[in-house]
PDB file of C-alpha atoms in Angstrom:
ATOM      1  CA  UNK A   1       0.000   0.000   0.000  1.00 61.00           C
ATOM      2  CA  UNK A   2       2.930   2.584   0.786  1.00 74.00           C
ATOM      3  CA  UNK A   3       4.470   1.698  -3.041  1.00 73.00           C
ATOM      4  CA  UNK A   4       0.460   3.017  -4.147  1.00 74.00           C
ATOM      5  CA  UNK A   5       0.512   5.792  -2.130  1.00 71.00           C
ATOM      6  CA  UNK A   6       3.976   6.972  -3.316  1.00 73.00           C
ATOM      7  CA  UNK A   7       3.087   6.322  -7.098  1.00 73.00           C
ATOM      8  CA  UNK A   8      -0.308   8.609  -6.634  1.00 73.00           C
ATOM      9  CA  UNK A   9       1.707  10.865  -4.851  1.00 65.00           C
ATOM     10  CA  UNK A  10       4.322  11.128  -7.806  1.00 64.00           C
ATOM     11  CA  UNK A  11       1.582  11.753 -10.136  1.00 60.00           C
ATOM     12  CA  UNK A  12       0.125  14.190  -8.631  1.00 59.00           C
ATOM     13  CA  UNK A  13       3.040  16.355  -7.985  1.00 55.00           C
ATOM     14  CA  UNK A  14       3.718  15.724 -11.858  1.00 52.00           C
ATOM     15  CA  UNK A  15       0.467  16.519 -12.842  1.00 55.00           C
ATOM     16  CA  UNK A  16       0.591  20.247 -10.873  1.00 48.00           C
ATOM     17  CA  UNK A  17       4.403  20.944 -12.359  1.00 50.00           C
ATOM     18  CA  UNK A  18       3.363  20.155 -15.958  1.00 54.00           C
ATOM     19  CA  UNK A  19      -0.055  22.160 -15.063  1.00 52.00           C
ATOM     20  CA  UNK A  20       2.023  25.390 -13.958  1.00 52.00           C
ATOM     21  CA  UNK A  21       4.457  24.731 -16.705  1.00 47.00           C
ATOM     22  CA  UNK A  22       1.649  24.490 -19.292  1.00 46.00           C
ATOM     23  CA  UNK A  23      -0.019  27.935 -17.818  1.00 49.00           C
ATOM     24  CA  UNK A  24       2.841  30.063 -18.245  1.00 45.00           C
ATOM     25  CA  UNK A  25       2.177  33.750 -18.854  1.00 41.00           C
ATOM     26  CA  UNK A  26       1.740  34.167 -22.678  1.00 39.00           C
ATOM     27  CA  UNK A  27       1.915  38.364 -22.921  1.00 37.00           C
ATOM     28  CA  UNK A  28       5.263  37.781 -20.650  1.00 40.00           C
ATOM     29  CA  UNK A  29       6.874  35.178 -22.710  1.00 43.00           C
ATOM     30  CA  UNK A  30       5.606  37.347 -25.989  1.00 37.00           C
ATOM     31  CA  UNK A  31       7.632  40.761 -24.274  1.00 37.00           C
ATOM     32  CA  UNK A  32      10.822  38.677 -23.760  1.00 42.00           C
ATOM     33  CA  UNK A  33      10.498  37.157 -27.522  1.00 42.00           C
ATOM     34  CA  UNK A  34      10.365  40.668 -28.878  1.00 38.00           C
ATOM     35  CA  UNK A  35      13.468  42.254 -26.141  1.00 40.00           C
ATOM     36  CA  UNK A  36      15.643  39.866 -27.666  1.00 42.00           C
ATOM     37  CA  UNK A  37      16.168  38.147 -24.190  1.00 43.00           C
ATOM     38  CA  UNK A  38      15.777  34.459 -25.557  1.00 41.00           C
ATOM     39  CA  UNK A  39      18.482  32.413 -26.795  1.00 44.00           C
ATOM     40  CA  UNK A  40      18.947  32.384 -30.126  1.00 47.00           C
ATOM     41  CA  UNK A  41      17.521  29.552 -32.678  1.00 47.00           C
ATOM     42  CA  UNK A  42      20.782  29.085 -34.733  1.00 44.00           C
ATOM     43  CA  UNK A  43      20.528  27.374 -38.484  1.00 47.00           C
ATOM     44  CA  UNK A  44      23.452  26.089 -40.315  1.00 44.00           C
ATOM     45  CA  UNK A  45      24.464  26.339 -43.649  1.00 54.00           C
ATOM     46  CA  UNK A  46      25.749  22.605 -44.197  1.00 71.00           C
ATOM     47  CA  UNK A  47      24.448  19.834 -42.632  1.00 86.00           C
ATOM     48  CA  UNK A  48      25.933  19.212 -39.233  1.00 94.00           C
ATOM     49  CA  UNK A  49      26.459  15.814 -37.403  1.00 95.00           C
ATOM     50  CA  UNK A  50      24.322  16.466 -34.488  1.00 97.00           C
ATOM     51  CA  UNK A  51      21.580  18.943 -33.752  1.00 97.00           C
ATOM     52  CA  UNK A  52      21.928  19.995 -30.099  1.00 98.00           C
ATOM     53  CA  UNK A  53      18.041  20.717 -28.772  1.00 97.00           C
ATOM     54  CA  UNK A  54      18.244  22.541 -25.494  1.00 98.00           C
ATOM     55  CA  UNK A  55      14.657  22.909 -24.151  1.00 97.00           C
ATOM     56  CA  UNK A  56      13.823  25.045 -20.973  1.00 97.00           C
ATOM     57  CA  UNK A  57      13.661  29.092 -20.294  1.00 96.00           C
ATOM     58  CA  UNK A  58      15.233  31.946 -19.886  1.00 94.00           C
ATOM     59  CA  UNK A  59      13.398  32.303 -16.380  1.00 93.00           C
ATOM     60  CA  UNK A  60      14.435  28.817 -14.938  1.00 94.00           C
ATOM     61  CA  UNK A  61      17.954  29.019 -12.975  1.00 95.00           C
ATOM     62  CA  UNK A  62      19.212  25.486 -14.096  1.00 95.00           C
ATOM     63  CA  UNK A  63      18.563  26.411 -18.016  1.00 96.00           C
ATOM     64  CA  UNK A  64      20.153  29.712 -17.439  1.00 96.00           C
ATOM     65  CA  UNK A  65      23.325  27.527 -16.663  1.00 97.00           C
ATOM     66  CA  UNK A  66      23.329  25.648 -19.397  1.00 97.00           C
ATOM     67  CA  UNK A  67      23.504  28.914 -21.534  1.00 97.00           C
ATOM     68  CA  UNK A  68      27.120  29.429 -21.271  1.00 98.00           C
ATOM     69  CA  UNK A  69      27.421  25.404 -22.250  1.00 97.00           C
ATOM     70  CA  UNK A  70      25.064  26.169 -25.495  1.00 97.00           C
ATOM     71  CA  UNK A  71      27.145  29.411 -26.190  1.00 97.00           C
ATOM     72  CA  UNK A  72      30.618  26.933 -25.956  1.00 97.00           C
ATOM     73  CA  UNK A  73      29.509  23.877 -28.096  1.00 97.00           C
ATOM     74  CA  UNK A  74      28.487  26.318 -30.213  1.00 96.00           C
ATOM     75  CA  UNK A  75      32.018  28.111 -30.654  1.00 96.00           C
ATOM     76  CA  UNK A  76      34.041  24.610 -30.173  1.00 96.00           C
ATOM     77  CA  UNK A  77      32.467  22.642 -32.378  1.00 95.00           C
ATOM     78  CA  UNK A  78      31.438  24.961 -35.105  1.00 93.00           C
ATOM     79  CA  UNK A  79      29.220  23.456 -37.953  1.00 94.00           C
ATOM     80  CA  UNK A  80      29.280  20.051 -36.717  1.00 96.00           C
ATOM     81  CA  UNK A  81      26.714  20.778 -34.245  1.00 97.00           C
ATOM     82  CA  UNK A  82      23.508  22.791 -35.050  1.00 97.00           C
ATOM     83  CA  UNK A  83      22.668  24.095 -31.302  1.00 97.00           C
ATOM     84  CA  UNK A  84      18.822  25.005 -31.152  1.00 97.00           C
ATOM     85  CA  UNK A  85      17.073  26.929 -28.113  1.00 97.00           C
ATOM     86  CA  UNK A  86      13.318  26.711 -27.093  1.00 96.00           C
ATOM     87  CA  UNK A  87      12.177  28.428 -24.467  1.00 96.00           C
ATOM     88  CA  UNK A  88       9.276  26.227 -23.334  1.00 95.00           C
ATOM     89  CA  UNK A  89       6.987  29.627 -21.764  1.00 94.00           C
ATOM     90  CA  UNK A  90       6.813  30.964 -25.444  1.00 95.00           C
ATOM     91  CA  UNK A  91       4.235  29.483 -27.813  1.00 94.00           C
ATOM     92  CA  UNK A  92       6.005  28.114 -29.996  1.00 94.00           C
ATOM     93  CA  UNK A  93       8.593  26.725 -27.728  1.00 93.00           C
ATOM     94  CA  UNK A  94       5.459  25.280 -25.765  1.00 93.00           C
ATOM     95  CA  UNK A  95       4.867  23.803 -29.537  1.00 95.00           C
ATOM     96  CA  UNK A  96       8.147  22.234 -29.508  1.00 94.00           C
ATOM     97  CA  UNK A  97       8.001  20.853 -25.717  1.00 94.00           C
ATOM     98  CA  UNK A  98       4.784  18.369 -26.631  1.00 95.00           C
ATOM     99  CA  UNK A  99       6.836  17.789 -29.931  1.00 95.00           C
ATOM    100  CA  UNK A 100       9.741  16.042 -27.744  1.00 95.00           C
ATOM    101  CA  UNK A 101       7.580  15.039 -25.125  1.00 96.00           C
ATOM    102  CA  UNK A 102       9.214  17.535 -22.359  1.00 96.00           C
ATOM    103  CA  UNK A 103       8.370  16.228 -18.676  1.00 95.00           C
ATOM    104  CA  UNK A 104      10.552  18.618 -17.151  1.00 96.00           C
ATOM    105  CA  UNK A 105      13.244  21.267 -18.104  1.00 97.00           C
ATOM    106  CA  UNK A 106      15.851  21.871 -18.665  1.00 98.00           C
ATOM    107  CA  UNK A 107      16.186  18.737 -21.237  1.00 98.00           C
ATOM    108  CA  UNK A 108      18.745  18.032 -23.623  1.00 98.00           C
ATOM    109  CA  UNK A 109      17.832  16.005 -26.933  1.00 98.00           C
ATOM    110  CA  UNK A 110      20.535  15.120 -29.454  1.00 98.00           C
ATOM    111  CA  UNK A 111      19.596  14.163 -32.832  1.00 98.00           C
ATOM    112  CA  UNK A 112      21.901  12.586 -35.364  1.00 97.00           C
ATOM    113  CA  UNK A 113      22.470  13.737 -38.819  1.00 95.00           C
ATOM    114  CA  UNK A 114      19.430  12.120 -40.428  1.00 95.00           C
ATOM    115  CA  UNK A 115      17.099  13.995 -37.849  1.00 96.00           C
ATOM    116  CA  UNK A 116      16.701  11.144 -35.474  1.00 97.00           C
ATOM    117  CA  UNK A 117      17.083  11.045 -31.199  1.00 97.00           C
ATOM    118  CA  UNK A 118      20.015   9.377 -29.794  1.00 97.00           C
ATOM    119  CA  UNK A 119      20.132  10.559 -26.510  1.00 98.00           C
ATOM    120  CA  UNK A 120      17.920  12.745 -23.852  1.00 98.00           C
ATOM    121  CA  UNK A 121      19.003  14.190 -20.585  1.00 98.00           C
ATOM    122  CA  UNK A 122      16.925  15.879 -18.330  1.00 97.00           C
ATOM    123  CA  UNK A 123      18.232  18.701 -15.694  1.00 97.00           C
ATOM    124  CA  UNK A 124      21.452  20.534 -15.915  1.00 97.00           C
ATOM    125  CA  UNK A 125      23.895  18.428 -18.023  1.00 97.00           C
ATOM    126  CA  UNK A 126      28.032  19.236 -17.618  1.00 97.00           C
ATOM    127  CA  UNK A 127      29.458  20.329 -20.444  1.00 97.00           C
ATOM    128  CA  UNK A 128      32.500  17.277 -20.285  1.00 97.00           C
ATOM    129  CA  UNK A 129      28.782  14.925 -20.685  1.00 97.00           C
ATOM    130  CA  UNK A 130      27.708  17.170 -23.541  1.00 97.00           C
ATOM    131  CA  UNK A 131      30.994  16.507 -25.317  1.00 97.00           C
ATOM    132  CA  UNK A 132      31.302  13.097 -24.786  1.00 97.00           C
ATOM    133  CA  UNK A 133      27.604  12.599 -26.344  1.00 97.00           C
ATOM    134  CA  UNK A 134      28.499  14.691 -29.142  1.00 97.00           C
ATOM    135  CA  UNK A 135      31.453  12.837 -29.929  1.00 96.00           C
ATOM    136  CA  UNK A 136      29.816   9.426 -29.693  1.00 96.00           C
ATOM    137  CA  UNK A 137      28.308  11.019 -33.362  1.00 95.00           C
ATOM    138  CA  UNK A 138      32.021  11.686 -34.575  1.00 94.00           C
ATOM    139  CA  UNK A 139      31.804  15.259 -33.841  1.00 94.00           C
ATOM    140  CA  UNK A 140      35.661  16.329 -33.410  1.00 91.00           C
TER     141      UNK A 140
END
């Protein structure tokens, strides 16, 4: 009966956080879309090896420290990696959350060159993890 309990109990509490996260504040996520504050959606120009999907917000402390990760896979591993940002309080990021099945942010999804997941991590991820996921794709 405790094992019930604690699995009713789990729901629950997942049920509220995807209910708050869900009822986010549209006209506040619309004013930081249009002050620039989000991180930027970055496209490539050849194809790269792995697309680097960070999904979270701007407003949640353990996304904003995977920023400055983003920001150096970005400048380490150039083209090879195609690092994308959705802030999950926006519409369209809320969009892309359902599309990867988001429970809770910050989560990392890697896709491989033909478009397809390889690996998810959810919660701050190091950035020595990040690079040894990205180089399990041959990223150099």
């Amino acid at each position: 009966m405790p094992l019930r309990l604690k699995r009713i109990g789990f729901l629950a509490l997942l049920a509220v956080f995807i209910i708050i996260l869900l009822s986010a504040n549209y006209h506040c996520a619309l004013a930081q879309e249009k002050d620039g504050k989000t991180a930027p959606k970055t496209e490539k120009s050849i194809m790269p090896l792995v697309t680097f999907v960070e999904i979270g917000s701007v407003n949640c402390i353990p996304c904003r420290a995977m920023q400055p990760i983003m920001k150096a896979v970005e400048e380490e591993f150039g083209e090879q990696v195609n690092v994308v940002f959705h802030d999950v309080w926006t519409p369209k990021g809320k969009i892309n959350a359902a599309k990867y099945n988001i429970r809770v942010i910050p989560t990392q999804v890697f896709l491989d060159k033909d478009g397809k997941e390889y690996f998810r991590h959810e919660g701050y991820h190091p950035k020595a993890e990040v690079e040894r996921v990205l180089k399990t794709q041959g990223v150099k």
